[in-house]
Amino acid sequence: MRHFFTLFLALLLVGMSYAAETQKVRLTYQGFPYKRTTCEYPSYVPGDTVILAKGSPRNENGEVIVAWSYNGENYKAGSEFVMPDEDVVLVPVWADDQGIVSVQKSEVSVQKVLRDGQLIIIRDGREYNVLGGRLK
């Protein structure tokens, strides 16, 4: 029984020393300092899967972030990223606002109105509720 206990302690110590030696890498977003509540920056083990930030902030030119770039590859905001065996600095990829470029003209006129706490849809002068029931 004493041998099993000794073997268990030896394996536990080896496992703890291996865990202490495991390489950790950091992920940072260029131009966006990490806001943290702990003393250390978060770190990852190579091979960990990280979900990238989903925000779309604008820069001083009014451009929005459409992706993050690392080693020549672009990753969309909110996509998965597998950590390599080195620290990663993701560079923002900026683009103009992604609105509709051209709009086709239509003979149909639709408007949404909030009236007495209800959403009313007005289409060609007729009023409908959200479920499509005709009001007038």
XYZ file of C-alpha atoms in Angstrom:
136
model
C 0.000 0.000 0.000
C 2.877 2.310 0.809
C 4.340 1.736 -2.687
C 1.073 2.767 -4.354
C 0.941 5.932 -2.286
C 4.564 6.755 -3.172
C 3.884 6.062 -6.859
C 0.784 8.266 -6.714
C 2.752 11.163 -5.182
C 5.531 10.780 -7.758
C 3.047 10.866 -10.652
C 1.283 13.840 -9.110
C 4.546 15.787 -8.817
C 5.541 14.936 -12.397
C 2.118 16.054 -13.629
C 2.334 19.309 -11.685
C 5.818 20.079 -13.010
C 4.654 19.305 -16.588
C 1.656 21.621 -16.163
C 3.959 24.366 -14.886
C 6.204 23.954 -17.948
C 3.328 23.982 -20.455
C 3.811 26.847 -22.866
C 1.272 29.649 -22.631
C 0.636 32.187 -25.408
C -1.234 35.486 -25.463
C -3.820 36.919 -27.843
C -4.092 40.692 -28.277
C -6.106 42.939 -30.584
C -3.925 45.652 -32.137
C -5.117 49.122 -31.120
C -7.529 47.796 -28.477
C -5.981 47.409 -25.026
C -7.324 44.541 -22.988
C -9.580 45.699 -20.153
C -9.088 43.309 -17.297
C -10.074 42.813 -13.700
C -7.238 40.431 -12.793
C -3.529 41.076 -12.481
C -2.411 38.819 -15.327
C -3.371 38.899 -18.976
C -5.301 35.853 -20.163
C -3.110 33.195 -21.737
C -3.858 30.104 -23.771
C -2.260 26.762 -24.479
C -1.319 26.262 -28.158
C -4.214 24.481 -29.855
C -6.906 26.169 -27.729
C -9.903 27.440 -29.698
C -10.803 31.068 -29.034
C -13.928 32.940 -30.178
C -12.804 36.308 -31.585
C -14.371 39.586 -30.454
C -17.728 40.304 -32.094
C -17.717 44.082 -31.777
C -17.592 46.387 -34.794
C -16.136 49.679 -33.571
C -15.508 52.567 -35.939
C -12.247 54.399 -36.409
C -11.841 58.150 -36.822
C -12.580 57.826 -40.582
C -15.951 56.147 -39.953
C -14.747 52.736 -41.122
C -15.841 49.595 -39.262
C -13.914 46.414 -38.467
C -14.987 43.647 -40.837
C -12.321 41.100 -39.880
C -9.118 40.456 -37.935
C -5.917 39.610 -39.810
C -3.133 37.273 -38.675
C -0.326 35.868 -40.865
C -2.045 36.990 -44.064
C -5.399 35.345 -43.244
C -8.571 37.203 -42.333
C -10.922 35.975 -39.608
C -14.447 37.401 -39.303
C -15.496 38.898 -35.986
C -17.022 36.188 -33.781
C -15.351 33.321 -35.641
C -13.231 30.586 -34.086
C -9.450 30.949 -33.985
C -7.037 28.145 -33.044
C -4.092 29.433 -31.040
C -0.670 28.711 -32.576
C 2.469 28.096 -30.501
C 3.368 31.803 -30.393
C 1.855 35.055 -29.131
C -0.766 36.451 -31.526
C -1.468 40.083 -32.407
C -4.642 40.392 -34.483
C -4.690 43.414 -36.801
C -8.072 45.021 -37.595
C -9.268 45.023 -41.211
C -11.230 48.218 -41.823
C -13.899 48.843 -44.458
C -16.479 51.468 -45.279
C -19.891 51.151 -43.649
C -21.634 48.088 -45.042
C -24.952 49.587 -46.025
C -27.054 48.875 -49.077
C -25.339 50.316 -52.114
C -28.281 50.459 -54.502
C -31.998 50.252 -53.867
C -34.556 49.196 -56.448
C -37.611 51.363 -56.816
C -40.909 49.693 -56.024
C -44.545 50.568 -56.555
C -45.365 49.138 -53.108
C -45.153 51.503 -50.148
C -44.597 49.977 -46.701
C -44.235 51.770 -43.389
C -43.955 50.545 -39.778
C -45.536 52.651 -37.049
C -45.628 52.193 -33.291
C -49.115 53.206 -32.095
C -50.344 52.725 -28.515
C -47.568 50.215 -27.861
C -48.456 48.120 -30.936
C -46.495 47.768 -34.138
C -48.696 48.647 -37.101
C -47.623 47.898 -40.680
C -49.073 50.225 -43.302
C -48.897 48.861 -46.833
C -50.452 50.812 -49.682
C -52.747 52.646 -47.238
C -53.993 49.471 -45.503
C -53.052 48.740 -41.891
C -51.969 45.314 -40.600
C -50.858 43.980 -37.228
C -47.574 42.093 -36.760
C -49.249 38.762 -37.484
C -50.568 40.021 -40.808
C -54.188 40.536 -39.750
C -55.831 43.470 -41.488
C -56.878 46.311 -39.183
C -58.481 48.779 -41.644
